[in-house]
CSV table of C-alpha atoms in Angstrom, one decimal:
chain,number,residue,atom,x,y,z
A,1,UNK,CA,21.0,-53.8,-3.9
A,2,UNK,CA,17.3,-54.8,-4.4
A,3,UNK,CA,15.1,-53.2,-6.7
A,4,UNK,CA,11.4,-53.7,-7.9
A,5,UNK,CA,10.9,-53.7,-11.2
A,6,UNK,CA,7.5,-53.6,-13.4
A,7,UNK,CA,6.6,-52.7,-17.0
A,8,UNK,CA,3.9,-51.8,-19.3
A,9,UNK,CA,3.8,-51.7,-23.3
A,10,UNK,CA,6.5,-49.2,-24.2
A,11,UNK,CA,7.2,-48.4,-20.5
A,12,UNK,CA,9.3,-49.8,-17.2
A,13,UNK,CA,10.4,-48.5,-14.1
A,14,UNK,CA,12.4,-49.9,-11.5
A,15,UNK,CA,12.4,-49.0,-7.4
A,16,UNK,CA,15.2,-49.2,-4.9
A,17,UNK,CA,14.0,-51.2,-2.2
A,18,UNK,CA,16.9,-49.8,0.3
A,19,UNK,CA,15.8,-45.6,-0.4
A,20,UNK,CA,12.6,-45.6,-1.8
A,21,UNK,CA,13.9,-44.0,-4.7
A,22,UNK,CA,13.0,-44.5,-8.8
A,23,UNK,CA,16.1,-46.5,-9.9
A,24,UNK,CA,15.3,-47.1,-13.7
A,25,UNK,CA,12.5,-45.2,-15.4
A,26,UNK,CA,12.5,-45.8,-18.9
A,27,UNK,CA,10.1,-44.9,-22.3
A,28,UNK,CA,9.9,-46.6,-25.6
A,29,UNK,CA,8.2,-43.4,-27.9
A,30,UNK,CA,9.1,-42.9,-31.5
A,31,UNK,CA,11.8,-45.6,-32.0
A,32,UNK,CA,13.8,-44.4,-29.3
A,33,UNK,CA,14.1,-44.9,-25.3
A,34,UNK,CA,13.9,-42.1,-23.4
A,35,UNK,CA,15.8,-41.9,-19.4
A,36,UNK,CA,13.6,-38.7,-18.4
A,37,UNK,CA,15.4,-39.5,-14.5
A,38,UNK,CA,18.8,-39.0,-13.2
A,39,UNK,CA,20.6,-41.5,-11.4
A,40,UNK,CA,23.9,-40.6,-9.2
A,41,UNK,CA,27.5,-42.1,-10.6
A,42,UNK,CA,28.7,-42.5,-7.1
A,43,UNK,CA,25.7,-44.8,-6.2
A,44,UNK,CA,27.8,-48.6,-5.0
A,45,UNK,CA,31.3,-46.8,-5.0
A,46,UNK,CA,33.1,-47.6,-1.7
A,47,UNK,CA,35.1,-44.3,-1.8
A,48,UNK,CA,32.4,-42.0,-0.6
A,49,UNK,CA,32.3,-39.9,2.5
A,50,UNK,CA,31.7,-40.8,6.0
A,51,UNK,CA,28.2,-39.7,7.2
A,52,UNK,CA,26.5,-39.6,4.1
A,53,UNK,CA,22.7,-40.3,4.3
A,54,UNK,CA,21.6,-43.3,2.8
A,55,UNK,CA,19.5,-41.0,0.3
A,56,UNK,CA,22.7,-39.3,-1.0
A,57,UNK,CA,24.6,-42.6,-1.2
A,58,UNK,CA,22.2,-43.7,-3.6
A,59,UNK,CA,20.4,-40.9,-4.6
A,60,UNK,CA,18.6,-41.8,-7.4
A,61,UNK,CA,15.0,-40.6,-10.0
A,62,UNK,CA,13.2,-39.5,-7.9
A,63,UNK,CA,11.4,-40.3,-4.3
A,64,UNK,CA,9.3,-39.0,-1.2
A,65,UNK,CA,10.6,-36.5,1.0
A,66,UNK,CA,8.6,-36.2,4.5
A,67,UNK,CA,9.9,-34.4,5.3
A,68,UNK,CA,11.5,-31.9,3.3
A,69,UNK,CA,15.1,-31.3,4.0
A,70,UNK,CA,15.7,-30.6,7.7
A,71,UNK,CA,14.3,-33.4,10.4
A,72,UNK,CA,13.8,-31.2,13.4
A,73,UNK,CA,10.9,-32.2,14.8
A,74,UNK,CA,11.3,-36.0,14.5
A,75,UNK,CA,14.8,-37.5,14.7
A,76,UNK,CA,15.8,-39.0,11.1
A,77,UNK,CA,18.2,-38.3,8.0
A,78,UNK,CA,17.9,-35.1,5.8
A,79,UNK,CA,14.6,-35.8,3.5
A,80,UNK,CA,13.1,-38.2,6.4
A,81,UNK,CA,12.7,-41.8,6.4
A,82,UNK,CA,10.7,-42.1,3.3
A,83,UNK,CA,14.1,-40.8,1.5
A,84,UNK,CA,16.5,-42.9,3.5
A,85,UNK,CA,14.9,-46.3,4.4
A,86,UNK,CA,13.8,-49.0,3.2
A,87,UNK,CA,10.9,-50.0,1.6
A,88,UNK,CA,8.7,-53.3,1.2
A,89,UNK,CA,6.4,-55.0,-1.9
A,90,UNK,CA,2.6,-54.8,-0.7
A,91,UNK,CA,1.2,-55.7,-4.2
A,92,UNK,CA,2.3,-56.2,-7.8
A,93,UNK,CA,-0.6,-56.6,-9.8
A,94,UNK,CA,-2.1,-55.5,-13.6
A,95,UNK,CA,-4.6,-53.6,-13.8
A,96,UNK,CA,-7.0,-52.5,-17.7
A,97,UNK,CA,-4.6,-51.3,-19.8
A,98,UNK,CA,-1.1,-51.1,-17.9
A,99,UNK,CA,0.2,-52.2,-13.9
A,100,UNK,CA,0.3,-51.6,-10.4
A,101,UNK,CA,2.6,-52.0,-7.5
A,102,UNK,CA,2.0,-50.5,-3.9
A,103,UNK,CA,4.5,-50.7,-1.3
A,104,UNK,CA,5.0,-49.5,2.6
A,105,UNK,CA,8.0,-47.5,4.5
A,106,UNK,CA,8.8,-49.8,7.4
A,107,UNK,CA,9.6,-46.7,9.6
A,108,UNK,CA,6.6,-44.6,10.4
A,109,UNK,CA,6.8,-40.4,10.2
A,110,UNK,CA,5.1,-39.2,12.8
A,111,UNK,CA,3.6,-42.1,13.7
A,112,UNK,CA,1.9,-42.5,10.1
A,113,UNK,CA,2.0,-45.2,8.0
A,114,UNK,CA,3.3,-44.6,4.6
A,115,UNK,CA,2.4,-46.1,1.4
A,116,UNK,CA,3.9,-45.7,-1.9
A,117,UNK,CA,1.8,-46.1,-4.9
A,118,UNK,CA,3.1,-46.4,-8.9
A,119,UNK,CA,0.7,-46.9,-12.0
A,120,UNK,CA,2.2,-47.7,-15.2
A,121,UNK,CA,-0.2,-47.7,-18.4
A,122,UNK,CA,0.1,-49.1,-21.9
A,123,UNK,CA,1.6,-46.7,-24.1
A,124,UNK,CA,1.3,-43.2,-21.8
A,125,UNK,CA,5.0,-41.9,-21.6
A,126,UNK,CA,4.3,-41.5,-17.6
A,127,UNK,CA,4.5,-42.7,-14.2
A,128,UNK,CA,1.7,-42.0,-11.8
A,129,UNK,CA,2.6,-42.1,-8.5
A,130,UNK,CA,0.8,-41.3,-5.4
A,131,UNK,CA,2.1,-41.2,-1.6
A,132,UNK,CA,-0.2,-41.8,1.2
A,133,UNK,CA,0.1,-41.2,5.3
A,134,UNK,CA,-2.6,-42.8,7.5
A,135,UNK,CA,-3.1,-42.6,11.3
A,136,UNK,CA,-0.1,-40.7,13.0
A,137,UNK,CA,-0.3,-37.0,15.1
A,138,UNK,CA,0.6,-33.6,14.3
A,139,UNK,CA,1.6,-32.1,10.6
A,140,UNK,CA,4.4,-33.6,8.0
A,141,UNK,CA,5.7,-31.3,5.0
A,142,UNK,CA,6.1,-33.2,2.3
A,143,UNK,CA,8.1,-32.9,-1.3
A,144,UNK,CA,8.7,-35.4,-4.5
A,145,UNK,CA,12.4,-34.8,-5.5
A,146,UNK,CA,12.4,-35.6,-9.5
A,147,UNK,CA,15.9,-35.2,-10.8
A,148,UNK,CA,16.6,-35.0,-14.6
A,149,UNK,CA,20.2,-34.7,-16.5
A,150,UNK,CA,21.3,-32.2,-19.2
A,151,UNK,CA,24.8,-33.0,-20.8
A,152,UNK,CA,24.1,-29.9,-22.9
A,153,UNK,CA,21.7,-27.6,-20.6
A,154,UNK,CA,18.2,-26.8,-21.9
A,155,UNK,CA,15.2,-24.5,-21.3
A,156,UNK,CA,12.5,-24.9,-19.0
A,157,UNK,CA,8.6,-23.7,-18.9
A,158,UNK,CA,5.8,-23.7,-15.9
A,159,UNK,CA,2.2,-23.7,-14.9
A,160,UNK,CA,2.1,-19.9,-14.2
A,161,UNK,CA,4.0,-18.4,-10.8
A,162,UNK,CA,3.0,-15.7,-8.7
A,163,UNK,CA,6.7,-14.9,-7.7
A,164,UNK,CA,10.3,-17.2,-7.3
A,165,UNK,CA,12.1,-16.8,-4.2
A,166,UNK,CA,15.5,-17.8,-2.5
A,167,UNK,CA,15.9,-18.4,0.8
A,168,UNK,CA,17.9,-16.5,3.3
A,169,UNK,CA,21.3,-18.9,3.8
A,170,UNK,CA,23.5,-19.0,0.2
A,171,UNK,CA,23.9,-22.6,-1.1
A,172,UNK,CA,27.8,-22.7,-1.1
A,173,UNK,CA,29.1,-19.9,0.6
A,174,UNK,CA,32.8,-20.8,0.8
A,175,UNK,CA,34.4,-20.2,-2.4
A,176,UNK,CA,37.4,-22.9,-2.0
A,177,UNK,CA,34.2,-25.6,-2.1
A,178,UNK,CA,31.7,-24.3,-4.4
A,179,UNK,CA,29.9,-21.2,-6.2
A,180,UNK,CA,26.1,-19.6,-6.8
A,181,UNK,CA,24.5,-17.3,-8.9
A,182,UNK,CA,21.7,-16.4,-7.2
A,183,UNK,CA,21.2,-13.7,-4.8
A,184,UNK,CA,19.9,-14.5,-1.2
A,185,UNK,CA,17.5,-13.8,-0.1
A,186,UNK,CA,15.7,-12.6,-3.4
A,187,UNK,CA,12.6,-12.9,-4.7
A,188,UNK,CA,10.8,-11.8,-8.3
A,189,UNK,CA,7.6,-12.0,-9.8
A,190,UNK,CA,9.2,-12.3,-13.3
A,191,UNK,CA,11.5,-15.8,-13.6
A,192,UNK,CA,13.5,-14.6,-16.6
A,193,UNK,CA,14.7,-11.5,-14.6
A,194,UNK,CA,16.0,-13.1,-11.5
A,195,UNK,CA,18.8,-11.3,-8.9
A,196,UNK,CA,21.9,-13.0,-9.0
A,197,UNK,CA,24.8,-12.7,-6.2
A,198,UNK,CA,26.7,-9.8,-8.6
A,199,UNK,CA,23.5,-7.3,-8.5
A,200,UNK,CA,22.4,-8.4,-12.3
A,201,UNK,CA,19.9,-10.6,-13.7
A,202,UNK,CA,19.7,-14.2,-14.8
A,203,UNK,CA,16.6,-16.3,-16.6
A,204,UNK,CA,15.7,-19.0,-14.8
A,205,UNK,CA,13.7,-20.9,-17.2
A,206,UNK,CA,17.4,-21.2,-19.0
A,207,UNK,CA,19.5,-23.9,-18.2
A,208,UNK,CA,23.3,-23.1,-19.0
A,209,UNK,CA,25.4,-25.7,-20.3
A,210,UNK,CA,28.3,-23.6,-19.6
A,211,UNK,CA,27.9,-21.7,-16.3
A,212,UNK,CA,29.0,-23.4,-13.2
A,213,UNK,CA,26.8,-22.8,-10.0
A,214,UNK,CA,24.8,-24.4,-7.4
A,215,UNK,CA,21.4,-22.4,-6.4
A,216,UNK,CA,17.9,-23.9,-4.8
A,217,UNK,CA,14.9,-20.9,-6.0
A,218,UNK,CA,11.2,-21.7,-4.5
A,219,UNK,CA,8.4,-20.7,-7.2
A,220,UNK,CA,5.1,-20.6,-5.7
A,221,UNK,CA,2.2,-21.3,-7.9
A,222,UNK,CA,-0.7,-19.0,-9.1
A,223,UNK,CA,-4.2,-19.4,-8.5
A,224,UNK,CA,-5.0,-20.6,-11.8
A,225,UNK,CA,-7.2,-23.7,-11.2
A,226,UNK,CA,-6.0,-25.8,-13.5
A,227,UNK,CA,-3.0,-28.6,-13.3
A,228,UNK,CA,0.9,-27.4,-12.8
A,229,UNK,CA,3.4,-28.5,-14.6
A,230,UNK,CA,7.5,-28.1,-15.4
A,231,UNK,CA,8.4,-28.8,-18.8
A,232,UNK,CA,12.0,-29.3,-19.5
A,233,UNK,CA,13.5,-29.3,-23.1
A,234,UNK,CA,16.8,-31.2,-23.0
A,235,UNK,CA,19.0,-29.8,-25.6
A,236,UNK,CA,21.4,-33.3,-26.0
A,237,UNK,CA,18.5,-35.5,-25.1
A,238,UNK,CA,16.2,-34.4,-27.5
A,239,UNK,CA,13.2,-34.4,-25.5
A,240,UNK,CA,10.6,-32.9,-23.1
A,241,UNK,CA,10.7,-33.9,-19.0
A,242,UNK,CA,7.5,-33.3,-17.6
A,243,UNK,CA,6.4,-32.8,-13.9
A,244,UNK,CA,3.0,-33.0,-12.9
A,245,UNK,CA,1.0,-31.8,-10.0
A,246,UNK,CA,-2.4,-30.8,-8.0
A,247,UNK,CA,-1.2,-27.5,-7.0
A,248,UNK,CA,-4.1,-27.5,-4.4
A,249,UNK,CA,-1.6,-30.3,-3.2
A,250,UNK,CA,1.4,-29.1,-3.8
A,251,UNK,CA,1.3,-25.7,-4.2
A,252,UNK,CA,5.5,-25.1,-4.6
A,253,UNK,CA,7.9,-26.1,-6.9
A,254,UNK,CA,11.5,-25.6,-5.4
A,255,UNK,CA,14.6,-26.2,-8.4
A,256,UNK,CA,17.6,-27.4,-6.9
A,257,UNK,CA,20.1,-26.4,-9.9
A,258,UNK,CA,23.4,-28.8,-9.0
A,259,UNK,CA,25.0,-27.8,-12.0
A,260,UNK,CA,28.9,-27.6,-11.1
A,261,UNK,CA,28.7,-25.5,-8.0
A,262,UNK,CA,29.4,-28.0,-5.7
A,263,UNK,CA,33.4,-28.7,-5.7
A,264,UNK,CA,33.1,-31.3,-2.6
A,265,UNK,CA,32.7,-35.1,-3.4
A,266,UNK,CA,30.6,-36.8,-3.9
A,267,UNK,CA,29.8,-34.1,-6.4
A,268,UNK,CA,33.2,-33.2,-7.5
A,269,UNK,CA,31.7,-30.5,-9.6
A,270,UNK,CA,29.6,-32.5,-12.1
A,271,UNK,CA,27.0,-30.6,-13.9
A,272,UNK,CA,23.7,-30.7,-15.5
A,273,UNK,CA,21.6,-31.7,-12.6
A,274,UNK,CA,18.3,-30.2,-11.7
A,275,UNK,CA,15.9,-31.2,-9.1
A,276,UNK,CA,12.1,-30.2,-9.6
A,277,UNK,CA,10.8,-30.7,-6.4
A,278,UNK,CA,7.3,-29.8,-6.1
A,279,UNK,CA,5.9,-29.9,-2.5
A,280,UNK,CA,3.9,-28.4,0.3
A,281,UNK,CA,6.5,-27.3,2.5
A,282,UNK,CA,8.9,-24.5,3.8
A,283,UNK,CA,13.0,-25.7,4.2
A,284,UNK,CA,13.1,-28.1,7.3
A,285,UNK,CA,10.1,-29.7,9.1
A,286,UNK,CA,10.6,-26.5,12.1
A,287,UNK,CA,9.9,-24.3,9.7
A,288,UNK,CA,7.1,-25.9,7.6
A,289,UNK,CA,5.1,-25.8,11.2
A,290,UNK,CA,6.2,-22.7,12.2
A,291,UNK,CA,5.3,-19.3,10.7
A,292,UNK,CA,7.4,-19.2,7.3
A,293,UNK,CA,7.1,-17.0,5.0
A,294,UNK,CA,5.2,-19.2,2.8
A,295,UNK,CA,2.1,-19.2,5.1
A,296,UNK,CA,2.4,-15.1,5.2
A,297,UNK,CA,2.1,-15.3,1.1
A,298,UNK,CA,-1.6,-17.8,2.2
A,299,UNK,CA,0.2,-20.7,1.1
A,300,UNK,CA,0.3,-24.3,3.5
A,301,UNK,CA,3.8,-25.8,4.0
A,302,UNK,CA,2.3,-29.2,5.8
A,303,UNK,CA,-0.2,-31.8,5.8
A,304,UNK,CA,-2.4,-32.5,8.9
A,305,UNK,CA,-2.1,-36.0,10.2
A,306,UNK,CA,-4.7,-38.1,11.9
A,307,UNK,CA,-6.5,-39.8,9.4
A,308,UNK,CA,-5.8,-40.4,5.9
A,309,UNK,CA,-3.4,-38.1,3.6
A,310,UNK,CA,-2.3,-38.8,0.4
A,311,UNK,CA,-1.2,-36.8,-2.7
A,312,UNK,CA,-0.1,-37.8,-6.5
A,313,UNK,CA,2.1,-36.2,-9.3
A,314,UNK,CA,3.1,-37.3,-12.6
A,315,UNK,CA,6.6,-37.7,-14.2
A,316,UNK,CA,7.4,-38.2,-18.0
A,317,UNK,CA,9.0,-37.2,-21.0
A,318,UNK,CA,8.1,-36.9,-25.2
A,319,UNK,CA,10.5,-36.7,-27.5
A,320,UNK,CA,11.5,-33.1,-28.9
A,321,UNK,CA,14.0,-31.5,-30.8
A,322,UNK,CA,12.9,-28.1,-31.4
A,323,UNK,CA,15.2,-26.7,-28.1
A,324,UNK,CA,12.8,-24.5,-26.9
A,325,UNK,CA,10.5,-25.3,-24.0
A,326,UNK,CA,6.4,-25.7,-24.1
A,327,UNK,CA,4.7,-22.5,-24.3
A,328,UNK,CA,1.3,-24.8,-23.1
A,329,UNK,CA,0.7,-27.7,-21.1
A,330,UNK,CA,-3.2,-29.4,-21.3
A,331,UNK,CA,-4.7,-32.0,-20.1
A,332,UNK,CA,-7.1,-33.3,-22.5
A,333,UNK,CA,-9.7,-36.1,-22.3
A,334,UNK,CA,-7.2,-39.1,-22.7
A,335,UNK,CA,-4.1,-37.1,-23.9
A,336,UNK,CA,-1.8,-34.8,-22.9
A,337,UNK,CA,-1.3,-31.9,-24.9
A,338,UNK,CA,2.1,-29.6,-25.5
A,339,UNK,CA,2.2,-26.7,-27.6
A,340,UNK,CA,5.2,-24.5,-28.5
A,341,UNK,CA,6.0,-21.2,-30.0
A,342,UNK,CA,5.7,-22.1,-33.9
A,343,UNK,CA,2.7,-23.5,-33.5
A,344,UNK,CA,3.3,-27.1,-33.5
A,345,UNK,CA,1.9,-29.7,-30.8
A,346,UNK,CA,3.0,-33.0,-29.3
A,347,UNK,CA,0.2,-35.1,-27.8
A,348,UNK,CA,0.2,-38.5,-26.2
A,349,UNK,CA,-2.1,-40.8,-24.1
A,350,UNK,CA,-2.5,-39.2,-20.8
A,351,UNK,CA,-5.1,-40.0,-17.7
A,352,UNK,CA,-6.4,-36.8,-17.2
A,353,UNK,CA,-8.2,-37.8,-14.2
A,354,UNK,CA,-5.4,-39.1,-11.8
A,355,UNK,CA,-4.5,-36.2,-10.5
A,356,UNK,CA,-8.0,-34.8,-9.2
A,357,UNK,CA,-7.9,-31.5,-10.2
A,358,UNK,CA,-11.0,-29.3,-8.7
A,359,UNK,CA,-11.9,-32.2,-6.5
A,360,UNK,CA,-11.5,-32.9,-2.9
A,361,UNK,CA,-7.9,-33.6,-1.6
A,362,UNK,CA,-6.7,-34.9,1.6
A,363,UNK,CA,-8.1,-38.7,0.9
């Protein structure tokens, strides 16, 4: 396997060359390290299945989909190219106060050529990463895939929704191989009273360290103005997971909640996974250029090519014991600011301008 890796003061991160995908992402805050990013056991076994994608065989952090889940336009693995193939150094370089390293997909999508950019600073408990297309035709959905661990569940908080929905085809439909919880199709306005599969209601923003399921929701984000953000509170971890977007950008955030439900190796019914996939895209590349229901709610599920397109988000954590999620998320000048329930904050150094918010996109 070759990876890249790179560090700041208090901060590293590694990439898998072969995937694209975050190997190593690790934070030095408080005494402690914090591992905000999962990383799949099976990744180098030699008992796996046949016909795997690459990006399952080593799935891994977090990395590019383009595009999201189904390739049905273009010919290529589930999640694309950018998901599945590999990926080569352009530049490693330090920059004031922290590093950069840039790299390029050696596949194009759609005829584009894809870069991958990640900023590390001194002392800010994130990395900033953006993800740029140039040249190519037609339109490409696109999704960061984030995936964080809870050995002992947790709660979650967001930027605020206008509704969650699930699509129309259950997760694991065959009880001999795997459960849900959710109903499908559903859809609510209120994420703590959700339909589940038995006519009730579930919270999302609760993680269960207990309940065994396997359930992908799509929350579409309000028109707020401001930044989005997923905060996860990690009950055995002790800390805060942060996601960060533009949702002018990327204007969904789709949970994949792997949490037991999936029976089948290479899951084997291991818990505690959840992806926080934020993106501009319907399910499948078809359907992201076709008319979803996304696009019927005003909301765009792909990026026009041609010229240059690129996009950032943010991924981090802080450390926090309190159990309960962020009520607030702000980005101040220079930090970033949490605030919870009783009234306490957490801040730490944050670069409030990286991810453009209220300026022009699409560059």
């Amino acid at each position: 396997m070759s990876e890249h890796g790179f560090q700041a003061e208090g901060i590293s991160a590694a990439l898998d060359l072969a995937v694209g995908h975050i190997a190593d992402f690790a934070i030095t805050s408080g005494g402690r390290t914090l591992k905000p990013l999962h990383r799949a056991p099976w990744i180098d076994h030699d008992d796996l299945p046949e016909g795997l994608p690459e990006g399952v065989v080593r799935l891994s952090g977090d990395f590019l989909c383009a595009p999201f889940s189904r390739s049905d336009v273009e010919a290529a693995p589930l999640h694309g190219w950018p998901a599945n193939s590999a990926w080569d150094l352009l530049a490693d370089e330090t920059i004031s106060g922290g590093r950069r390293v840039s790299f390029r997909l050696r596949h194009k999508v759609m005829g584009a050529t894809v870069d991958k950019t990640l900023i590390l600073r001194d002392d800010h408990p994130f990395l900033y990463q953006e993800h740029s297309f140039t040249g190519g035709a037609g339109s490409i959905s696109v999704a960061h895939h984030p995936i964080t661990e809870m050995a002992a569940g947790g709660r979650l908080a967001f930027s605020p929704k206008r509704l969650a929905a699930t699509p129309p085809d259950v997760t694991e439909p065959d009880p001999a191989r795997g459960a849900h919880l959710l109903a499908y199709p559903a859809r609510s306005a209120n994420l703590t009273r959700f339909p589940t599969a038995d006519g009730s209601q579930t919270d999302l923003t609760c993680y269960s360290a207990t309940r065994r399921h396997e359930d992908f929701v799509t929350l579409v984000e309000a028109d707020h103005g401001g930044m989005g953000w997923t905060a996860v509170a990690r009950t055995a971890e002790a800390d805060v997971v942060l996601v960060l977007k533009n949702p002018a950008e990327l204007p969904v955030t789709m949970l994949w909640i792997s949490n037991g439900g999936r029976y089948y190796a290479p899951w084997n019914g291991r818990h505690g996974v959840l992806g926080i996939e934020d993106a501009r895209s319907a399910i499948g590349h078809a359907a992201s250029l076709g008319d979803n229901w996304l696009k019927q709610e005003g909301i765009e599920t792909a990026f026009a090519l041609g010229s240059r397109v690129a996009f950032r988000q943010i991924v981090g954590a802080m450390p926090w014991d309190g159990g309960e999620a962020p009520l607030q998320v702000e980005a101040l000048p220079g930090r970033l600011r949490l605030t919870f329930a009783d009234g306490s904050r957490r801040e730490a150094p944050f670069d409030e301008t990286f991810l453009r918010i209220g300026q022009p996109i699409l560059k």
